[in-house]
Amino acid sequence: MSRTGFTLRLATLATALVVGPATLAPGTAEAPLTSARAGDGPSAAQRYGWRTMQWDFAWEFGESLSDGPYRGANIRGGRWIDQSTGTGRAVKYGGGIEFHSGEVIRNTVTPDFGTTTLTLEGKPARLGRWELRERVRMYNQPQFGDAPGGSPYAFVLELIPADPAAYDCGRHNITIARAPVGGTSVQIGANAGTTRWSKTLTGYRRGATEGRLYAVQVTGRKISWFINGRVVASLGAAAAIPKIPMTVRMRMVGAGAKEMRKSYVLVDWLRNYDLAKGVRHPRAPGLNKGSFGGDC
């Protein structure tokens, strides 16, 4: 890089830190050339050449849940709606979002139950690409306020109808990933009324600080799923392709009032891409067909 180019990039960063996220939008819509953390392999966007980000929630400048994405080709609108049926909360941290199952108070046992949800509002799309980087932390130690032997939560990332009035108990959801917190399996799937397609993939072990990448691509012909930057499955059933705009929902799912194992789920970033560039239909194994009874 030339000295002039280096100086210009330093000036751009300094300006962004002063005036805020919107300054970065015009020049930072391309997918990053390298992954966000050391040790990560290429993302699906990098491997399959998705190129231009429409929006990127990475909370790099301390944005709240009600703030829009900080960079991309289309950063208008967008905010997160949080909800909890128990002790869990979704909170900001320095450069990401954390799902907390409950309080962490040393030498005091505190409860952990219910489901915590974040739903994206104001960024609907029927087709496109979405990718997220997630990390987890688990406790099973009384000094961190955890009762021993609790069941693990599940982290669920999905596309649901963007219009709340069109939500039909999950009958047209696309599950990008459903993974037990601390586990090594990932379930993916799509629903169309009473029909369900799904698959459980295993062998996704990771260290305590390692992230995991989940992504989905929805075209007019096919849905494709990606884990850690590689395509793992695809579905060409016409009934599974969304007919209405969809949005992203993230959940840390408990089991009603049952005590669960104290956990954190950390979301470092969530990005959206259109279908203008890159590989649209990578070859991948199919899913298994079954029945779906609803999830309300």
Coordinates of C-alpha atoms in Angstrom, one line a residue:
M1 CA 0.0 0.0 0.0
S2 CA 1.3 3.5 -0.8
R3 CA 2.0 6.0 1.9
T4 CA -0.9 8.1 0.5
G5 CA -3.3 5.2 0.7
F6 CA -2.2 4.3 4.3
T7 CA -2.6 7.9 5.4
L8 CA -6.1 8.1 3.8
R9 CA -7.2 4.9 5.7
L10 CA -6.0 6.3 9.0
A11 CA -7.9 9.5 8.4
T12 CA -11.0 7.6 7.5
L13 CA -10.8 5.5 10.7
A14 CA -10.2 8.6 12.8
T15 CA -13.2 10.4 11.3
A16 CA -15.4 7.3 11.8
L17 CA -14.5 7.2 15.5
V18 CA -15.6 10.9 15.9
V19 CA -18.7 11.1 13.7
G20 CA -20.1 7.6 13.9
P21 CA -20.9 4.5 11.9
A22 CA -22.7 6.0 8.9
T23 CA -19.4 7.5 7.7
L24 CA -18.0 4.0 7.0
A25 CA -20.9 2.8 4.9
P26 CA -20.0 3.9 1.4
G27 CA -16.5 2.4 1.4
T28 CA -17.0 -0.7 3.5
A29 CA -19.7 -2.7 1.7
E30 CA -17.3 -5.4 0.5
A31 CA -17.0 -8.6 2.5
P32 CA -13.8 -8.5 4.7
L33 CA -10.7 -10.0 3.1
T34 CA -9.9 -11.9 6.3
S35 CA -12.0 -13.3 9.1
A36 CA -12.9 -11.3 12.2
R37 CA -10.9 -13.5 14.7
A38 CA -7.6 -15.3 14.5
G39 CA -8.2 -19.0 14.0
D40 CA -11.4 -18.6 11.9
G41 CA -11.3 -20.0 8.4
P42 CA -12.9 -18.2 5.5
S43 CA -16.6 -17.3 5.9
A44 CA -19.2 -18.5 3.4
A45 CA -19.2 -14.9 1.9
Q46 CA -15.5 -15.1 1.3
R47 CA -15.3 -18.6 0.0
Y48 CA -18.3 -18.3 -2.4
G49 CA -17.7 -14.7 -3.5
W50 CA -20.8 -13.0 -2.2
R51 CA -19.0 -9.6 -2.2
T52 CA -21.2 -6.6 -1.4
M53 CA -22.8 -6.5 2.0
Q54 CA -26.2 -5.0 2.2
W55 CA -25.9 -4.5 5.9
D56 CA -23.7 -5.5 8.8
F57 CA -24.6 -5.5 12.5
A58 CA -21.3 -5.7 14.3
W59 CA -21.9 -3.1 17.0
E60 CA -18.3 -1.8 16.5
F61 CA -19.1 1.7 17.8
G62 CA -21.2 0.9 20.8
E63 CA -24.6 1.0 19.0
S64 CA -27.6 -0.1 21.0
L65 CA -30.2 -2.7 20.0
S66 CA -32.3 0.1 18.6
D67 CA -29.6 1.4 16.3
G68 CA -29.3 0.3 12.6
P69 CA -26.4 -1.5 11.0
Y70 CA -23.2 0.4 10.9
R71 CA -22.0 -0.3 7.4
G72 CA -23.1 -1.8 4.1
A73 CA -24.8 -0.8 0.8
N74 CA -28.2 -0.4 2.5
I75 CA -28.0 0.7 6.1
R76 CA -31.4 2.4 6.4
G77 CA -33.7 1.1 9.1
G78 CA -33.3 -1.9 11.2
R79 CA -33.5 -2.5 15.0
W80 CA -33.6 -5.4 17.3
I81 CA -36.6 -6.3 19.5
D82 CA -35.7 -8.3 22.7
Q83 CA -38.0 -10.5 24.7
S84 CA -37.5 -12.9 27.6
T85 CA -39.8 -15.5 29.2
G86 CA -37.5 -16.1 32.1
T87 CA -34.3 -14.9 33.7
G88 CA -32.4 -14.4 30.4
R89 CA -31.4 -11.1 28.8
A90 CA -29.8 -9.9 25.6
V91 CA -27.3 -7.1 26.2
K92 CA -24.6 -5.1 24.4
Y93 CA -20.9 -5.7 25.0
G94 CA -17.9 -4.2 23.4
G95 CA -18.4 -5.1 19.8
G96 CA -21.2 -7.6 19.9
I97 CA -24.4 -8.9 21.5
E98 CA -24.6 -11.3 24.5
F99 CA -27.4 -13.6 25.5
H100 CA -27.2 -14.1 29.3
S101 CA -29.2 -17.0 30.8
G102 CA -29.3 -15.2 34.2
E103 CA -27.2 -13.4 36.7
V104 CA -23.6 -14.4 37.5
I105 CA -23.1 -13.7 41.2
R106 CA -20.1 -15.4 42.8
N107 CA -21.0 -17.8 45.7
T108 CA -24.7 -17.2 45.1
V109 CA -26.9 -19.7 43.2
T110 CA -29.2 -17.7 40.8
P111 CA -31.9 -19.2 38.6
D112 CA -31.6 -19.8 34.8
F113 CA -34.8 -20.6 32.9
G114 CA -36.9 -19.5 30.0
T115 CA -36.2 -18.3 26.4
T116 CA -34.5 -15.1 25.4
T117 CA -35.2 -13.7 21.9
L118 CA -33.9 -11.0 19.6
T119 CA -35.9 -10.3 16.4
L120 CA -34.7 -8.0 13.6
E121 CA -37.3 -5.4 12.6
G122 CA -37.1 -3.2 9.5
K123 CA -34.8 -5.2 7.2
P124 CA -37.2 -7.7 5.5
A125 CA -36.1 -9.8 2.4
R126 CA -37.7 -12.8 0.7
L127 CA -34.4 -14.0 -0.9
G128 CA -30.8 -13.3 -0.1
R129 CA -27.9 -14.4 2.1
W130 CA -27.3 -14.1 5.8
E131 CA -24.2 -15.1 7.9
L132 CA -23.4 -14.9 11.6
R133 CA -20.5 -15.5 13.9
E134 CA -21.3 -16.9 17.3
R135 CA -19.4 -18.0 20.4
V136 CA -20.5 -19.6 23.7
R137 CA -19.5 -19.7 27.3
M138 CA -20.9 -22.2 29.8
Y139 CA -20.7 -22.5 33.6
N140 CA -21.4 -25.4 35.9
Q141 CA -19.8 -24.1 39.0
P142 CA -21.4 -22.8 42.2
Q143 CA -19.0 -19.9 42.5
F144 CA -20.6 -18.5 39.3
G145 CA -24.1 -18.9 40.6
D146 CA -24.9 -22.1 38.8
A147 CA -26.8 -25.0 40.3
P148 CA -25.1 -28.3 39.2
G149 CA -26.6 -30.6 36.6
G150 CA -28.7 -28.1 34.6
S151 CA -29.7 -29.0 31.0
P152 CA -28.0 -27.1 28.2
Y153 CA -29.7 -24.3 26.4
A154 CA -30.0 -24.3 22.6
F155 CA -29.0 -21.4 20.4
V156 CA -31.4 -21.0 17.5
L157 CA -30.8 -18.8 14.4
E158 CA -33.7 -18.7 11.9
L159 CA -35.6 -16.8 9.3
I160 CA -39.2 -16.1 10.1
P161 CA -42.0 -14.0 8.4
A162 CA -41.1 -10.4 8.8
D163 CA -44.8 -9.4 9.4
P164 CA -45.8 -10.6 12.9
A165 CA -49.3 -11.1 11.6
A166 CA -48.0 -13.7 9.1
Y167 CA -46.2 -15.8 11.8
D168 CA -47.9 -19.2 12.0
C169 CA -46.1 -21.0 14.8
G170 CA -43.0 -21.7 12.7
R171 CA -44.8 -23.4 9.8
H172 CA -42.8 -21.4 7.3
N173 CA -39.6 -20.8 9.2
I174 CA -36.1 -21.6 7.9
T175 CA -33.7 -22.9 10.6
I176 CA -30.3 -21.6 9.8
A177 CA -28.8 -23.4 12.9
R178 CA -30.1 -25.0 16.1
A179 CA -27.1 -26.0 18.3
P180 CA -27.0 -27.1 22.0
V181 CA -24.8 -24.6 23.8
G182 CA -21.5 -26.4 24.5
G183 CA -22.5 -29.3 22.1
T184 CA -21.0 -30.6 18.9
S185 CA -24.1 -30.9 16.7
V186 CA -26.0 -28.5 14.5
Q187 CA -29.6 -29.0 13.2
I188 CA -30.7 -27.2 10.1
G189 CA -34.1 -27.2 8.4
A190 CA -37.1 -25.6 6.6
N191 CA -40.8 -25.9 7.1
A192 CA -43.7 -25.6 4.7
G193 CA -47.0 -26.0 6.5
T194 CA -47.1 -29.5 8.0
T195 CA -44.0 -30.6 6.0
R196 CA -40.6 -30.4 7.5
W197 CA -37.1 -30.9 6.0
S198 CA -34.3 -31.2 8.5
K199 CA -30.8 -32.6 9.1
T200 CA -28.6 -32.9 12.1
L201 CA -24.9 -32.5 11.5
T202 CA -22.3 -33.7 14.0
G203 CA -18.6 -33.3 14.8
Y204 CA -18.4 -29.6 15.3
R205 CA -16.1 -29.5 18.3
R206 CA -14.5 -26.3 19.3
G207 CA -12.4 -24.8 22.1
A208 CA -13.8 -22.5 24.8
T209 CA -13.0 -19.3 22.9
E210 CA -13.5 -20.5 19.3
G211 CA -16.3 -19.1 17.2
R212 CA -18.7 -20.8 14.8
L213 CA -20.0 -19.4 11.5
Y214 CA -23.6 -20.1 10.4
A215 CA -25.0 -19.0 7.0
V216 CA -28.0 -19.6 4.7
Q217 CA -28.6 -18.6 1.0
V218 CA -32.1 -18.4 -0.3
T219 CA -32.7 -18.1 -4.0
G220 CA -35.8 -18.6 -6.1
R221 CA -34.7 -22.2 -6.7
K222 CA -32.9 -23.5 -3.7
I223 CA -32.0 -23.0 0.0
S224 CA -28.4 -23.7 0.9
W225 CA -26.9 -24.0 4.4
F226 CA -23.3 -23.3 5.5
I227 CA -21.3 -24.0 8.6
N228 CA -17.8 -22.6 9.2
G229 CA -17.7 -21.2 5.7
R230 CA -18.6 -24.5 3.8
V231 CA -21.9 -25.6 2.3
V232 CA -23.3 -28.5 4.2
A233 CA -26.8 -29.1 2.7
S234 CA -29.3 -27.8 0.2
L235 CA -33.0 -28.1 -0.5
G236 CA -34.7 -27.5 -3.9
A237 CA -38.3 -28.0 -2.8
A238 CA -40.5 -25.2 -4.2
A239 CA -42.8 -25.3 -1.2
A240 CA -39.9 -24.4 1.1
I241 CA -38.9 -21.2 -0.8
P242 CA -40.3 -18.2 1.1
K243 CA -43.3 -16.5 -0.6
I244 CA -43.2 -13.4 1.7
P245 CA -40.4 -11.3 3.2
M246 CA -38.5 -12.9 6.0
T247 CA -36.4 -11.5 8.9
V248 CA -33.8 -12.9 11.3
R249 CA -34.6 -14.2 14.8
M250 CA -32.0 -15.3 17.3
R251 CA -33.0 -17.3 20.5
M252 CA -31.4 -18.9 23.5
V253 CA -34.0 -21.5 24.1
G254 CA -34.7 -23.0 27.5
A255 CA -37.4 -25.5 28.6
G256 CA -40.1 -23.4 30.2
A257 CA -39.6 -23.0 33.9
K258 CA -37.0 -25.9 34.1
E259 CA -33.6 -24.9 35.5
M260 CA -30.9 -24.8 32.8
R261 CA -27.1 -24.7 32.8
K262 CA -25.8 -21.1 33.1
S263 CA -24.7 -20.0 29.7
Y264 CA -23.7 -17.0 27.5
V265 CA -24.1 -16.9 23.8
L266 CA -22.0 -14.1 22.1
V267 CA -22.9 -12.8 18.6
D268 CA -19.9 -11.0 17.1
W269 CA -21.6 -10.0 13.8
L270 CA -24.5 -10.7 11.5
R271 CA -24.3 -9.8 7.8
N272 CA -26.7 -9.8 4.8
Y273 CA -25.8 -10.0 1.1
D274 CA -27.9 -9.9 -2.0
L275 CA -27.7 -12.5 -4.8
A276 CA -26.0 -10.3 -7.4
K277 CA -22.5 -12.0 -7.2
G278 CA -20.9 -15.2 -6.3
V279 CA -21.9 -18.9 -6.4
R280 CA -25.6 -19.2 -6.3
H281 CA -26.1 -23.0 -6.2
P282 CA -23.2 -24.9 -4.6
R283 CA -23.6 -28.7 -4.8
A284 CA -24.5 -30.2 -1.4
P285 CA -26.4 -33.2 0.2
G286 CA -30.1 -32.9 0.7
L287 CA -32.3 -32.9 3.8
N288 CA -34.6 -35.5 5.3
K289 CA -38.4 -35.0 4.8
G290 CA -40.8 -35.3 7.7
S291 CA -43.8 -33.7 9.4
F292 CA -44.0 -30.5 11.4
G293 CA -46.5 -29.7 14.0
G294 CA -45.8 -26.1 14.9
D295 CA -43.8 -24.2 17.5
C296 CA -45.8 -21.7 19.5

